[in-house]
Amino acid sequence: MSMQLRALEAGDAKLMAEWMHDKNVCRYMKKDFGSMTVEDCERFIASCSSSSEDLHMAVADDSGEYMGTVSLKHIGLTEGTAEFAIVVRSCAMGKGYSSFGMAAVIKMGFEKLGLKRVIWCVSRDNLRAERFYVRNGYRQFYDVPEEYRQLYPDYGELDWFEAVRPDDV
């Protein structure tokens, strides 16, 4: 099975709304995605091309079908750093889309955006995500920039992970 990272397209809105209304997908997320509509998704996708602070891409199968969204957010909140985020539809879980999308967008951040570090957090209750990050070789870290901690003031216990740019990029 071939996978691709591509720009989000208006036609992805319906499948994006699918995961937003899936309680198993959104259970540990801080935002209430269940109230989002297809029209909200269309507006989000349309806004993606004008943002210099966030990069949102689609993870898709070989035919181009949307499987999820992978993002680098808050680019430049602290120098050389961005926050990573990913979500995939239930039908894409366990099939490699998350690993592929994560590696591809982090590589893009290092090579095209000149980032030095990509960080992200996960609820300690989200054991599946914790295992996924560890299994994929990402390491937990504790010296989280205050600017990023402030983005999650009321979210409970979080673990933070990072990917650091290799010296040869």
PDB file of C-alpha atoms in Angstrom:
ATOM      1  CA  MET A   1       0.000   0.000   0.000  1.00  0.00           C
ATOM      2  CA  SER A   2       1.393   3.334  -1.074  1.00  0.00           C
ATOM      3  CA  MET A   3       0.846   6.512   0.942  1.00  0.00           C
ATOM      4  CA  GLN A   4       1.273  10.166   0.219  1.00  0.00           C
ATOM      5  CA  LEU A   5       1.443  13.507   1.944  1.00  0.00           C
ATOM      6  CA  ARG A   6      -0.433  16.173  -0.002  1.00  0.00           C
ATOM      7  CA  ALA A   7      -2.182  19.502   0.415  1.00  0.00           C
ATOM      8  CA  LEU A   8      -5.622  19.399   1.991  1.00  0.00           C
ATOM      9  CA  GLU A   9      -8.391  19.680  -0.602  1.00  0.00           C
ATOM     10  CA  ALA A  10     -12.003  20.865  -0.339  1.00  0.00           C
ATOM     11  CA  GLY A  11     -13.129  17.306  -1.122  1.00  0.00           C
ATOM     12  CA  ASP A  12     -11.492  16.096   2.121  1.00  0.00           C
ATOM     13  CA  ALA A  13     -14.045  17.926   4.293  1.00  0.00           C
ATOM     14  CA  LYS A  14     -16.572  15.085   4.506  1.00  0.00           C
ATOM     15  CA  LEU A  15     -13.950  12.521   5.560  1.00  0.00           C
ATOM     16  CA  MET A  16     -12.405  15.043   7.967  1.00  0.00           C
ATOM     17  CA  ALA A  17     -15.800  15.491   9.612  1.00  0.00           C
ATOM     18  CA  GLU A  18     -16.023  11.688   9.867  1.00  0.00           C
ATOM     19  CA  TRP A  19     -13.122  11.461  12.326  1.00  0.00           C
ATOM     20  CA  MET A  20     -14.321  14.564  14.164  1.00  0.00           C
ATOM     21  CA  HIS A  21     -17.573  12.777  15.011  1.00  0.00           C
ATOM     22  CA  ASP A  22     -15.832   9.515  15.975  1.00  0.00           C
ATOM     23  CA  LYS A  23     -15.613   9.398  19.779  1.00  0.00           C
ATOM     24  CA  ASN A  24     -12.863   6.781  19.644  1.00  0.00           C
ATOM     25  CA  VAL A  25     -10.676   9.109  17.598  1.00  0.00           C
ATOM     26  CA  CYS A  26     -11.357  12.290  19.592  1.00  0.00           C
ATOM     27  CA  ARG A  27     -11.589  10.907  23.113  1.00  0.00           C
ATOM     28  CA  TYR A  28      -8.325  12.485  24.357  1.00  0.00           C
ATOM     29  CA  MET A  29      -8.385  15.713  22.360  1.00  0.00           C
ATOM     30  CA  LYS A  30      -8.832  19.036  24.085  1.00  0.00           C
ATOM     31  CA  LYS A  31     -11.072  20.550  21.401  1.00  0.00           C
ATOM     32  CA  ASP A  32     -14.725  19.597  21.000  1.00  0.00           C
ATOM     33  CA  PHE A  33     -14.609  18.305  17.434  1.00  0.00           C
ATOM     34  CA  GLY A  34     -18.006  16.597  17.722  1.00  0.00           C
ATOM     35  CA  SER A  35     -19.779  19.906  17.139  1.00  0.00           C
ATOM     36  CA  MET A  36     -17.886  20.611  13.900  1.00  0.00           C
ATOM     37  CA  THR A  37     -19.755  20.431  10.590  1.00  0.00           C
ATOM     38  CA  VAL A  38     -18.614  19.617   7.070  1.00  0.00           C
ATOM     39  CA  GLU A  39     -18.884  23.363   6.396  1.00  0.00           C
ATOM     40  CA  ASP A  40     -16.509  24.041   9.324  1.00  0.00           C
ATOM     41  CA  CYS A  41     -14.077  21.581   7.770  1.00  0.00           C
ATOM     42  CA  GLU A  42     -14.383  23.306   4.390  1.00  0.00           C
ATOM     43  CA  ARG A  43     -13.595  26.676   6.020  1.00  0.00           C
ATOM     44  CA  PHE A  44     -10.610  25.178   7.849  1.00  0.00           C
ATOM     45  CA  ILE A  45      -9.227  23.666   4.640  1.00  0.00           C
ATOM     46  CA  ALA A  46      -9.695  26.968   2.779  1.00  0.00           C
ATOM     47  CA  SER A  47      -7.816  28.836   5.519  1.00  0.00           C
ATOM     48  CA  CYS A  48      -4.813  26.504   5.434  1.00  0.00           C
ATOM     49  CA  SER A  49      -3.202  28.069   2.380  1.00  0.00           C
ATOM     50  CA  SER A  50      -2.991  31.509   3.999  1.00  0.00           C
ATOM     51  CA  SER A  51      -1.376  30.548   7.316  1.00  0.00           C
ATOM     52  CA  SER A  52       2.330  31.140   7.881  1.00  0.00           C
ATOM     53  CA  GLU A  53       2.150  29.888  11.468  1.00  0.00           C
ATOM     54  CA  ASP A  54       0.619  26.473  10.747  1.00  0.00           C
ATOM     55  CA  LEU A  55       1.147  23.803   8.107  1.00  0.00           C
ATOM     56  CA  HIS A  56      -1.659  21.268   7.689  1.00  0.00           C
ATOM     57  CA  MET A  57      -1.337  18.404   5.212  1.00  0.00           C
ATOM     58  CA  ALA A  58      -3.424  15.389   4.259  1.00  0.00           C
ATOM     59  CA  VAL A  59      -2.153  11.861   4.708  1.00  0.00           C
ATOM     60  CA  ALA A  60      -3.707   9.944   1.829  1.00  0.00           C
ATOM     61  CA  ASP A  61      -3.679   6.500   0.269  1.00  0.00           C
ATOM     62  CA  ASP A  62      -2.229   5.814  -3.168  1.00  0.00           C
ATOM     63  CA  SER A  63      -5.467   6.876  -4.864  1.00  0.00           C
ATOM     64  CA  GLY A  64      -5.445  10.197  -2.964  1.00  0.00           C
ATOM     65  CA  GLU A  65      -8.228   9.346  -0.499  1.00  0.00           C
ATOM     66  CA  TYR A  66      -7.906  11.395   2.680  1.00  0.00           C
ATOM     67  CA  MET A  67      -6.953   9.284   5.697  1.00  0.00           C
ATOM     68  CA  GLY A  68      -6.072  12.037   8.165  1.00  0.00           C
ATOM     69  CA  THR A  69      -4.428  15.361   8.864  1.00  0.00           C
ATOM     70  CA  VAL A  70      -0.861  15.933   9.979  1.00  0.00           C
ATOM     71  CA  SER A  71       0.251  19.361  11.132  1.00  0.00           C
ATOM     72  CA  LEU A  72       3.092  21.561  12.252  1.00  0.00           C
ATOM     73  CA  LYS A  73       1.513  24.297  14.363  1.00  0.00           C
ATOM     74  CA  HIS A  74       2.721  27.455  16.049  1.00  0.00           C
ATOM     75  CA  ILE A  75       5.734  27.606  13.737  1.00  0.00           C
ATOM     76  CA  GLY A  76       8.112  30.124  15.238  1.00  0.00           C
ATOM     77  CA  LEU A  77       6.374  30.481  18.615  1.00  0.00           C
ATOM     78  CA  THR A  78       9.878  29.796  19.890  1.00  0.00           C
ATOM     79  CA  GLU A  79      12.776  30.014  17.468  1.00  0.00           C
ATOM     80  CA  GLY A  80      13.302  26.942  15.310  1.00  0.00           C
ATOM     81  CA  THR A  81      10.437  24.997  16.889  1.00  0.00           C
ATOM     82  CA  ALA A  82       6.961  23.881  15.856  1.00  0.00           C
ATOM     83  CA  GLU A  83       4.298  21.745  17.482  1.00  0.00           C
ATOM     84  CA  PHE A  84       3.329  18.492  15.789  1.00  0.00           C
ATOM     85  CA  ALA A  85      -0.225  17.115  15.605  1.00  0.00           C
ATOM     86  CA  ILE A  86      -1.799  14.191  13.811  1.00  0.00           C
ATOM     87  CA  VAL A  87      -5.194  12.561  13.567  1.00  0.00           C
ATOM     88  CA  VAL A  88      -6.290   9.733  11.305  1.00  0.00           C
ATOM     89  CA  ARG A  89      -9.663   8.181  10.587  1.00  0.00           C
ATOM     90  CA  SER A  90     -10.493   4.949  12.418  1.00  0.00           C
ATOM     91  CA  CYS A  91     -10.208   2.961   9.182  1.00  0.00           C
ATOM     92  CA  ALA A  92      -6.582   4.158   8.825  1.00  0.00           C
ATOM     93  CA  MET A  93      -5.461   3.205  12.337  1.00  0.00           C
ATOM     94  CA  GLY A  94      -2.916   0.426  12.563  1.00  0.00           C
ATOM     95  CA  LYS A  95      -2.126   0.565   8.835  1.00  0.00           C
ATOM     96  CA  GLY A  96       0.975   2.785   8.865  1.00  0.00           C
ATOM     97  CA  TYR A  97      -0.631   6.107   7.927  1.00  0.00           C
ATOM     98  CA  SER A  98       0.278   7.747  11.228  1.00  0.00           C
ATOM     99  CA  SER A  99       3.921   6.622  11.086  1.00  0.00           C
ATOM    100  CA  PHE A 100       4.225   7.698   7.471  1.00  0.00           C
ATOM    101  CA  GLY A 101       2.532  11.080   7.961  1.00  0.00           C
ATOM    102  CA  MET A 102       4.467  11.868  11.106  1.00  0.00           C
ATOM    103  CA  ALA A 103       7.869  11.062   9.600  1.00  0.00           C
ATOM    104  CA  ALA A 104       7.049  12.924   6.377  1.00  0.00           C
ATOM    105  CA  VAL A 105       5.845  16.159   7.989  1.00  0.00           C
ATOM    106  CA  ILE A 106       8.693  16.232  10.519  1.00  0.00           C
ATOM    107  CA  LYS A 107      11.192  15.717   7.683  1.00  0.00           C
ATOM    108  CA  MET A 108       9.480  18.554   5.787  1.00  0.00           C
ATOM    109  CA  GLY A 109       9.784  20.761   8.872  1.00  0.00           C
ATOM    110  CA  PHE A 110      13.507  20.099   9.149  1.00  0.00           C
ATOM    111  CA  GLU A 111      14.399  20.233   5.462  1.00  0.00           C
ATOM    112  CA  LYS A 112      12.025  22.857   4.023  1.00  0.00           C
ATOM    113  CA  LEU A 113      11.164  25.030   7.022  1.00  0.00           C
ATOM    114  CA  GLY A 114      14.574  24.881   8.707  1.00  0.00           C
ATOM    115  CA  LEU A 115      13.160  23.774  12.054  1.00  0.00           C
ATOM    116  CA  LYS A 116      15.552  22.518  14.697  1.00  0.00           C
ATOM    117  CA  ARG A 117      12.972  20.770  16.842  1.00  0.00           C
ATOM    118  CA  VAL A 118       9.401  19.524  16.623  1.00  0.00           C
ATOM    119  CA  ILE A 119       7.543  18.977  19.901  1.00  0.00           C
ATOM    120  CA  TRP A 120       4.112  17.696  20.894  1.00  0.00           C
ATOM    121  CA  CYS A 121       2.157  16.610  23.914  1.00  0.00           C
ATOM    122  CA  VAL A 122      -0.202  13.769  24.660  1.00  0.00           C
ATOM    123  CA  SER A 123      -2.554  13.075  27.519  1.00  0.00           C
ATOM    124  CA  ARG A 124      -1.077  10.506  29.904  1.00  0.00           C
ATOM    125  CA  ASP A 125      -4.412   8.698  29.614  1.00  0.00           C
ATOM    126  CA  ASN A 126      -3.861   8.162  25.886  1.00  0.00           C
ATOM    127  CA  LEU A 127      -1.802   4.994  26.208  1.00  0.00           C
ATOM    128  CA  ARG A 128      -2.185   4.050  22.539  1.00  0.00           C
ATOM    129  CA  ALA A 129      -0.576   7.332  21.429  1.00  0.00           C
ATOM    130  CA  GLU A 130       2.165   7.048  24.062  1.00  0.00           C
ATOM    131  CA  ARG A 131       3.078   3.538  22.823  1.00  0.00           C
ATOM    132  CA  PHE A 132       2.969   4.720  19.195  1.00  0.00           C
ATOM    133  CA  TYR A 133       5.462   7.547  19.820  1.00  0.00           C
ATOM    134  CA  VAL A 134       7.864   5.344  21.776  1.00  0.00           C
ATOM    135  CA  ARG A 135       7.599   2.527  19.210  1.00  0.00           C
ATOM    136  CA  ASN A 136       8.460   5.009  16.454  1.00  0.00           C
ATOM    137  CA  GLY A 137      11.610   6.130  18.263  1.00  0.00           C
ATOM    138  CA  TYR A 138      10.524   9.514  19.579  1.00  0.00           C
ATOM    139  CA  ARG A 139      11.702  10.493  23.003  1.00  0.00           C
ATOM    140  CA  GLN A 140       9.965  12.124  25.886  1.00  0.00           C
ATOM    141  CA  PHE A 141      11.441  15.380  27.180  1.00  0.00           C
ATOM    142  CA  TYR A 142      10.796  17.644  30.137  1.00  0.00           C
ATOM    143  CA  ASP A 143      12.282  21.063  29.346  1.00  0.00           C
ATOM    144  CA  VAL A 144       9.140  22.299  27.578  1.00  0.00           C
ATOM    145  CA  PRO A 145       9.208  25.958  26.509  1.00  0.00           C
ATOM    146  CA  GLU A 146       6.745  27.956  28.590  1.00  0.00           C
ATOM    147  CA  GLU A 147       5.119  29.323  25.422  1.00  0.00           C
ATOM    148  CA  TYR A 148       3.961  25.795  24.580  1.00  0.00           C
ATOM    149  CA  ARG A 149       2.945  24.859  28.116  1.00  0.00           C
ATOM    150  CA  GLN A 150       0.668  27.913  28.156  1.00  0.00           C
ATOM    151  CA  LEU A 151      -1.285  26.495  25.211  1.00  0.00           C
ATOM    152  CA  TYR A 152      -2.601  23.715  27.505  1.00  0.00           C
ATOM    153  CA  PRO A 153      -3.372  25.368  30.869  1.00  0.00           C
ATOM    154  CA  ASP A 154      -6.392  23.263  31.799  1.00  0.00           C
ATOM    155  CA  TYR A 155      -5.655  20.007  30.061  1.00  0.00           C
ATOM    156  CA  GLY A 156      -4.421  17.829  32.911  1.00  0.00           C
ATOM    157  CA  GLU A 157      -1.383  15.578  32.937  1.00  0.00           C
ATOM    158  CA  LEU A 158       0.582  15.697  29.690  1.00  0.00           C
ATOM    159  CA  ASP A 159       3.687  13.958  28.442  1.00  0.00           C
ATOM    160  CA  TRP A 160       5.839  15.843  25.947  1.00  0.00           C
ATOM    161  CA  PHE A 161       7.803  14.323  23.090  1.00  0.00           C
ATOM    162  CA  GLU A 162      10.268  15.747  20.601  1.00  0.00           C
ATOM    163  CA  ALA A 163      12.099  15.115  17.382  1.00  0.00           C
ATOM    164  CA  VAL A 164      15.380  16.965  16.986  1.00  0.00           C
ATOM    165  CA  ARG A 165      16.838  17.822  13.598  1.00  0.00           C
ATOM    166  CA  PRO A 166      19.763  15.602  12.656  1.00  0.00           C
ATOM    167  CA  ASP A 167      23.061  17.394  12.116  1.00  0.00           C
ATOM    168  CA  ASP A 168      23.225  16.397   8.453  1.00  0.00           C
ATOM    169  CA  VAL A 169      20.118  18.358   7.353  1.00  0.00           C
TER     170      VAL A 169
END
